Coordinates of C-alpha atoms in Angstrom, one line a residue:
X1 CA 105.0 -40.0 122.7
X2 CA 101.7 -41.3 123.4
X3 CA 98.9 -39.7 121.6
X4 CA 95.2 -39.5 121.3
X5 CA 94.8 -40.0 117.7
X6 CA 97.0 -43.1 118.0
X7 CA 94.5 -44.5 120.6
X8 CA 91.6 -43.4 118.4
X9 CA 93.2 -44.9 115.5
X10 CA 93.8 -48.6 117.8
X11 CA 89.8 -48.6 118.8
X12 CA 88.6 -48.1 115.6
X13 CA 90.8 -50.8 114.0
X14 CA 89.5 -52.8 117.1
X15 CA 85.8 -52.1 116.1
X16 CA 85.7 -52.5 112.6
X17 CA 87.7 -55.1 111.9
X18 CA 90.6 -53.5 109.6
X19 CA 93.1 -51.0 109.1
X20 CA 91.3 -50.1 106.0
X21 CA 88.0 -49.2 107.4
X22 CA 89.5 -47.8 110.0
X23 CA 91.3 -45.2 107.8
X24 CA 87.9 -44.2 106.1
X25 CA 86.3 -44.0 109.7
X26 CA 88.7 -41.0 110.3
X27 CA 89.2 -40.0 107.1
X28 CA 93.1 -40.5 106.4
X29 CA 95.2 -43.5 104.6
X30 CA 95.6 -47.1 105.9
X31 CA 99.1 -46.0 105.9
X32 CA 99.0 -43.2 107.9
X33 CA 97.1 -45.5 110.2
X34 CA 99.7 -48.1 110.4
X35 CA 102.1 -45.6 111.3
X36 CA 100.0 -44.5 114.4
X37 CA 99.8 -48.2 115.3
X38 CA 103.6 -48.6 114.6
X39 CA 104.0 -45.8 117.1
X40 CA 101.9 -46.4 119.4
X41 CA 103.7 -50.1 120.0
X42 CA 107.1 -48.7 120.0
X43 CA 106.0 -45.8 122.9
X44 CA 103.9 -48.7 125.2
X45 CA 106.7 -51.5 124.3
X46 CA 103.7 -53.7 123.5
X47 CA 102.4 -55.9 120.7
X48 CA 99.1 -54.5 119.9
X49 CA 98.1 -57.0 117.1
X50 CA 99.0 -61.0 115.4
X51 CA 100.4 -60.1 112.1
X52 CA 100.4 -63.8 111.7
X53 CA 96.8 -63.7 111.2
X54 CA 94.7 -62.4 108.8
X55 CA 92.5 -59.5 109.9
X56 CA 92.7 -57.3 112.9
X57 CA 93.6 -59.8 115.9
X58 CA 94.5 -58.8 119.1
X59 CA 97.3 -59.7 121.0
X60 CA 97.4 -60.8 124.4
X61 CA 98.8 -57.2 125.2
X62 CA 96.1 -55.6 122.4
X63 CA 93.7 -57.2 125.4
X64 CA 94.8 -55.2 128.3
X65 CA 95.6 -51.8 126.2
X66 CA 92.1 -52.2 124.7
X67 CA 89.8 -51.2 128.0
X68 CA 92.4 -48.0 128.8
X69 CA 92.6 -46.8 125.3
X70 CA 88.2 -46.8 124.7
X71 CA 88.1 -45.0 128.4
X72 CA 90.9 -42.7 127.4
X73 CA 89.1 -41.8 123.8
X74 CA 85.4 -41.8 125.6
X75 CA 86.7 -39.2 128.1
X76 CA 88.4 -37.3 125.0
X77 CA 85.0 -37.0 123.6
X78 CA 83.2 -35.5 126.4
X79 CA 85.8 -33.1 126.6
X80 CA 85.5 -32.1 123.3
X81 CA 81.5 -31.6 123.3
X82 CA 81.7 -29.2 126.5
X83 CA 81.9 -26.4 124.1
X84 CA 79.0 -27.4 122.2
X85 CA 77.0 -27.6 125.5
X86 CA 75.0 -25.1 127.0
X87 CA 76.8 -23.1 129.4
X88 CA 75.5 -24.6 133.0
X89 CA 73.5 -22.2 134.9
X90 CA 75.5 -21.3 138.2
X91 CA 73.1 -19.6 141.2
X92 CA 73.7 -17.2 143.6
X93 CA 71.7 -16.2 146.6
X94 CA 71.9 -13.2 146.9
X95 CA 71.0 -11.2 150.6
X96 CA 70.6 -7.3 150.2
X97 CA 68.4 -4.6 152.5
X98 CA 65.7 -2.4 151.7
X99 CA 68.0 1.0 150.9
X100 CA 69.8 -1.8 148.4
X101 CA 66.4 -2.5 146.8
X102 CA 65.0 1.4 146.8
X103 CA 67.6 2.4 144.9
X104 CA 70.3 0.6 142.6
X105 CA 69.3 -2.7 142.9
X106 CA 66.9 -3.0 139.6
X107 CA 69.2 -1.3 137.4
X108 CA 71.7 -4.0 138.2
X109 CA 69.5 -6.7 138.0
X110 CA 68.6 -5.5 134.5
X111 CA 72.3 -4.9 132.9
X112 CA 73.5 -8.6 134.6
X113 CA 71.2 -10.7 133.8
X114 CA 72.0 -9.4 130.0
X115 CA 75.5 -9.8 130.5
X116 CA 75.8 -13.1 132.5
X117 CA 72.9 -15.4 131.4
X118 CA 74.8 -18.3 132.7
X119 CA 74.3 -17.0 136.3
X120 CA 70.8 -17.1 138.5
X121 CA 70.6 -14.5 140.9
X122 CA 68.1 -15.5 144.1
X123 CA 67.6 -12.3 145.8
X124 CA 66.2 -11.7 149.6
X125 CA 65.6 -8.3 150.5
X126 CA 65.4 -8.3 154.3
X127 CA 67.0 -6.7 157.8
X128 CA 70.9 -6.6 157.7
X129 CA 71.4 -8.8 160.8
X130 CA 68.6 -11.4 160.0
X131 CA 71.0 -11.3 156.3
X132 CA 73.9 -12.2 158.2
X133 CA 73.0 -14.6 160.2
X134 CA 71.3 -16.4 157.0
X135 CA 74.7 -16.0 155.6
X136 CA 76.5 -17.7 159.0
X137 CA 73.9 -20.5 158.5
X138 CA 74.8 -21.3 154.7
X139 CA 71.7 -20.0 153.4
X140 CA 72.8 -16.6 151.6
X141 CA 75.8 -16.9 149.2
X142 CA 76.9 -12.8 149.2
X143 CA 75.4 -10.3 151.2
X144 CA 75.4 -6.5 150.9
X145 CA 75.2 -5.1 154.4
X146 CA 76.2 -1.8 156.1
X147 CA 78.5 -2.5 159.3
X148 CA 81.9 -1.0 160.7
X149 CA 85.1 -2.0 158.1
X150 CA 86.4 -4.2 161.2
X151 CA 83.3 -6.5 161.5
X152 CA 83.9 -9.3 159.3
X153 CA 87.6 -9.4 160.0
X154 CA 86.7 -13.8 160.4
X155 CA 89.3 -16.4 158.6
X156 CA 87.3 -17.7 156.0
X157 CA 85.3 -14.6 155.1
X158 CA 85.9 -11.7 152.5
X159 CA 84.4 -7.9 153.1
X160 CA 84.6 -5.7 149.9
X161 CA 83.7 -2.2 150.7
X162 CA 80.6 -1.4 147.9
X163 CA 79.5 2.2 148.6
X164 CA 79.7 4.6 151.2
X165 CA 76.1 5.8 152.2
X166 CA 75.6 10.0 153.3
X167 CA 74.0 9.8 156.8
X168 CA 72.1 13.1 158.5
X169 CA 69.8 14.1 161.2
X170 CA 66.7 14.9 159.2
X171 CA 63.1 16.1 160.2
X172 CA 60.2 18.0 159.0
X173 CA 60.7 21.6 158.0
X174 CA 60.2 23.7 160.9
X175 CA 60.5 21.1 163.3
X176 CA 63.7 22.1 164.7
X177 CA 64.0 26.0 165.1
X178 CA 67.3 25.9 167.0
X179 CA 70.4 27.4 165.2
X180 CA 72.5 25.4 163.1
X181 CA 74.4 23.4 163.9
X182 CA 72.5 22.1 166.3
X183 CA 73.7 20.5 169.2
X184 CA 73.1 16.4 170.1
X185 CA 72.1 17.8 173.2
X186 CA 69.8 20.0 171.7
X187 CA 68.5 17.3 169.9
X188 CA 67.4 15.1 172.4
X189 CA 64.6 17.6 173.1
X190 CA 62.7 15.6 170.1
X191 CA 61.6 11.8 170.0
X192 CA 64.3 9.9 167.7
X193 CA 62.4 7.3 165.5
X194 CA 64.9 4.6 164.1
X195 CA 64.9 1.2 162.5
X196 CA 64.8 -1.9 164.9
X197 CA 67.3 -4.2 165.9
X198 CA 67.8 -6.4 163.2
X199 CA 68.8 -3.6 161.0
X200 CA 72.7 -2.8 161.2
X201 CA 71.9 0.2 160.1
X202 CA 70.3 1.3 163.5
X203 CA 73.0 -0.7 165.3
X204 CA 75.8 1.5 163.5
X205 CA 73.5 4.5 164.7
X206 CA 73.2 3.5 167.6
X207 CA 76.5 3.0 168.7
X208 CA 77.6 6.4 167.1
X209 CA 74.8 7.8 169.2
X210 CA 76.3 6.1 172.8
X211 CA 80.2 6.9 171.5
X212 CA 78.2 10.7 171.9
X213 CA 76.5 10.4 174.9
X214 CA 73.9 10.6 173.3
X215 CA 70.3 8.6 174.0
X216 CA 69.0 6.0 171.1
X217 CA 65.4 6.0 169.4
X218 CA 62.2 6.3 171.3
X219 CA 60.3 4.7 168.2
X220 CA 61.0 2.3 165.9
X221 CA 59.8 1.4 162.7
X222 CA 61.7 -1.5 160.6
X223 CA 60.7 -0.3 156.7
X224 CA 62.9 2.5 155.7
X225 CA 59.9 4.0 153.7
X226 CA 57.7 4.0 157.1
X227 CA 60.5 5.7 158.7
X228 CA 60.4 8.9 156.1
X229 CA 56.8 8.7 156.7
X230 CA 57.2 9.6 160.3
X231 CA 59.4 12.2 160.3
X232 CA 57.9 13.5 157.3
X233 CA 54.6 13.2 159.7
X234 CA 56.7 15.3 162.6
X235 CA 57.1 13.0 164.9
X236 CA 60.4 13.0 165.4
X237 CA 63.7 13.3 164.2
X238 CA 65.8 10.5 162.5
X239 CA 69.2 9.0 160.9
X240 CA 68.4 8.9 157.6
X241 CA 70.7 8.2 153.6
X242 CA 69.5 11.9 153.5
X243 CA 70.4 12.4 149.5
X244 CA 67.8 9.3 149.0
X245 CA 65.0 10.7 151.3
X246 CA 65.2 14.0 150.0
X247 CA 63.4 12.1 146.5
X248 CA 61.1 10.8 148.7
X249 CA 59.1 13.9 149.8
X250 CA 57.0 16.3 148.0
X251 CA 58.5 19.9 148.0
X252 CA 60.4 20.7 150.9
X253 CA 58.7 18.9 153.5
X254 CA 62.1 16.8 155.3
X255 CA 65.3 18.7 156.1
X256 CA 68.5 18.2 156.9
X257 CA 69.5 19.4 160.4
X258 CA 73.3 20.0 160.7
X259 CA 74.6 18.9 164.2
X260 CA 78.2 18.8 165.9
X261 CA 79.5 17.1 165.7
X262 CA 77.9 15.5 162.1
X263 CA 77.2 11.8 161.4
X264 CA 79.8 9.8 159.5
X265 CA 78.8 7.8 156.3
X266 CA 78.2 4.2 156.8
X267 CA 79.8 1.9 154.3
X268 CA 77.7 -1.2 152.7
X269 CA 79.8 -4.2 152.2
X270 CA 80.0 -7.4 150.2
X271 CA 80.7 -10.1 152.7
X272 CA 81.0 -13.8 151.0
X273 CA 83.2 -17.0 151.7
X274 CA 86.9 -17.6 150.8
X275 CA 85.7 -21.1 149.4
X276 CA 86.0 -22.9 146.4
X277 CA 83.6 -20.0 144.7
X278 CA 85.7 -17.2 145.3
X279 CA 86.1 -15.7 141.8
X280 CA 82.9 -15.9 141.1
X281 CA 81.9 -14.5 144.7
X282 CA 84.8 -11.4 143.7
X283 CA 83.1 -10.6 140.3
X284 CA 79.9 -10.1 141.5
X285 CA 81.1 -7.8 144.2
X286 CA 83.0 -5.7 141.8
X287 CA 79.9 -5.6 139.6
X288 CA 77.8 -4.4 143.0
X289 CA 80.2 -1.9 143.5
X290 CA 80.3 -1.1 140.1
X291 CA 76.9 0.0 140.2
X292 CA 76.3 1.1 144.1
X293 CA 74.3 4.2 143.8
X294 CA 72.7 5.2 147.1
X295 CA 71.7 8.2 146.2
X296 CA 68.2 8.4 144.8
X297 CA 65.4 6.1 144.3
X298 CA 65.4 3.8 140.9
X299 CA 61.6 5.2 140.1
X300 CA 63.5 8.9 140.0
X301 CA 64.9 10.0 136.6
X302 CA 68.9 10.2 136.5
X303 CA 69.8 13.9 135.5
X304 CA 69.6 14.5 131.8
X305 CA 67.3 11.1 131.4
X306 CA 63.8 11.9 130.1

């Protein structure tokens, strides 16, 4: 059987000149190394060197083994210093929205880039469709979008569901005097303020809304944080991750109006590529979901945290 150390043990007869030297080269015995050489000539049927002659002289078959058995030991090598090199940096783009960003985004970013130094995250905080559509165009890696379950269902693209997101009417306190729950009917007597149309967000809303019979937003206002700022204003009433917002207000000032019928949740997903990538695109989406927590700002102290 062919072996490395019997090619390593040809070149460096072939470089230095003797068997002898060779053997101190790689620390062993000039007879150990004319065993490998013995060997190696009975597995490639060839005769490697002209006993005939004194020294270390190639054969006419030495020759043509020569070029094969330095590329062969060469390649060896490199393989063999990969775990002395630095572990190359792999980046990630990385497309998530403003809710993403307001809440449990830098507590990830801090425990990953700990735990995997060998990956770069390049993060884009921006509108779930304009996300999308950089994703379609190659320019995001992984997104973390809110849509329907059904809405990636592509060949060539993988959805993993990352956290479900508590949606509510909410509006100022005392805004809406009617008796809970309130009607969607009822509700249409106030001016509904939502996010634009590149959010998915206000798309998923929005379609909920017209399933209902319902009319869509009078006002719109792209920045999640200038939408609580209207409402908490009193102009209007608004779709909103209501156990987020209710950290965003001082005292009491938003509420959350109960309606029939109620708004679902609205999942967030991790959409990426079924590509040469995909593990690595699958660990990072388990370590989103992982730590999806859509529940209160990151600047607001966990329970039992100082």
């Amino acid at each position: 059987m062919l072996t490395l150390k019997q090619l390593e043990s040809f070149v460096q007869i072939v470089e230095l000149g003797t068997f002898e030297r060779a053997a101190q080269r790689l620390n062993t015995t000039p007879s150990t190394i004319s065993k490998r050489i013995g060997e190696l000539e009975d597995t490639t049927g060839m005769i490697l060197f002209d006993r005939s002659r004194r020294g270390a002289q190639l054969t006419e078959d030495g020759e043509r083994l020569l070029e094969h058995a330095q590329a062969t030991v060469q390649q060896a090598q490199r393989i063999l210093e990969l775990k002395r090199q630095p572990t190359q940096l792999r980046r990630i783009r990385l497309g998530l929205t403003d809710l993403t960003a307001l809440t449990w985004l830098p507590g990830f970013l801090g425990s990953f880039t700990q735990e995997r130094p060998d990956i770069r995250l390049d993060i884009t905080i921006d509108m779930s469709r304009t996300l999308y559509q950089q994703f379609q165009d190659g320019e995001q890696d992984l997104v973390v979008i809110p849509s329907a379950p059904d809405a990636f269902a592509q060949p060539g693209i993988v959805s993993r569901l990352v956290g479900e997101v508590e949606m509510a009417f909410m509006a100022r306190q005392g805004l809406v005097t009617d008796a809970r729950p309130v009607s969607l009917r009822t509700l249409e007597r106030y001016p509904l303020v939502g996010q634009g149309k590149r959010s998915g967000y206000a798309q998923h809303v929005n379609h909920w809304l017209h399933q209902q019979g319902a009319a869509g937003p009078s006002l719109t206002a792209d920045n999640l944080l200038a939408l609580v700022g209207l409402i908490s204003a009193g102009q209007g009433i608004s779709v909103l991750p209501h156990r987020c917002v209710e950290h965003l207000t001082r005292g009491n000032s938003l509420e959350v109006i109960d309606t029939a019928p109620s708004f679902p949740s609205l999942g967030y997903y991790a959409v990426f590529r079924d590509g040469s990538r995909l593990k690595l695109m699958e660990m990072l989406a388990q370590c989103l979901t992982e730590a999806a927590d859509f529940t209160q700002p990151f600047f607001v102290a966990r329970q039992g945290n100082a």
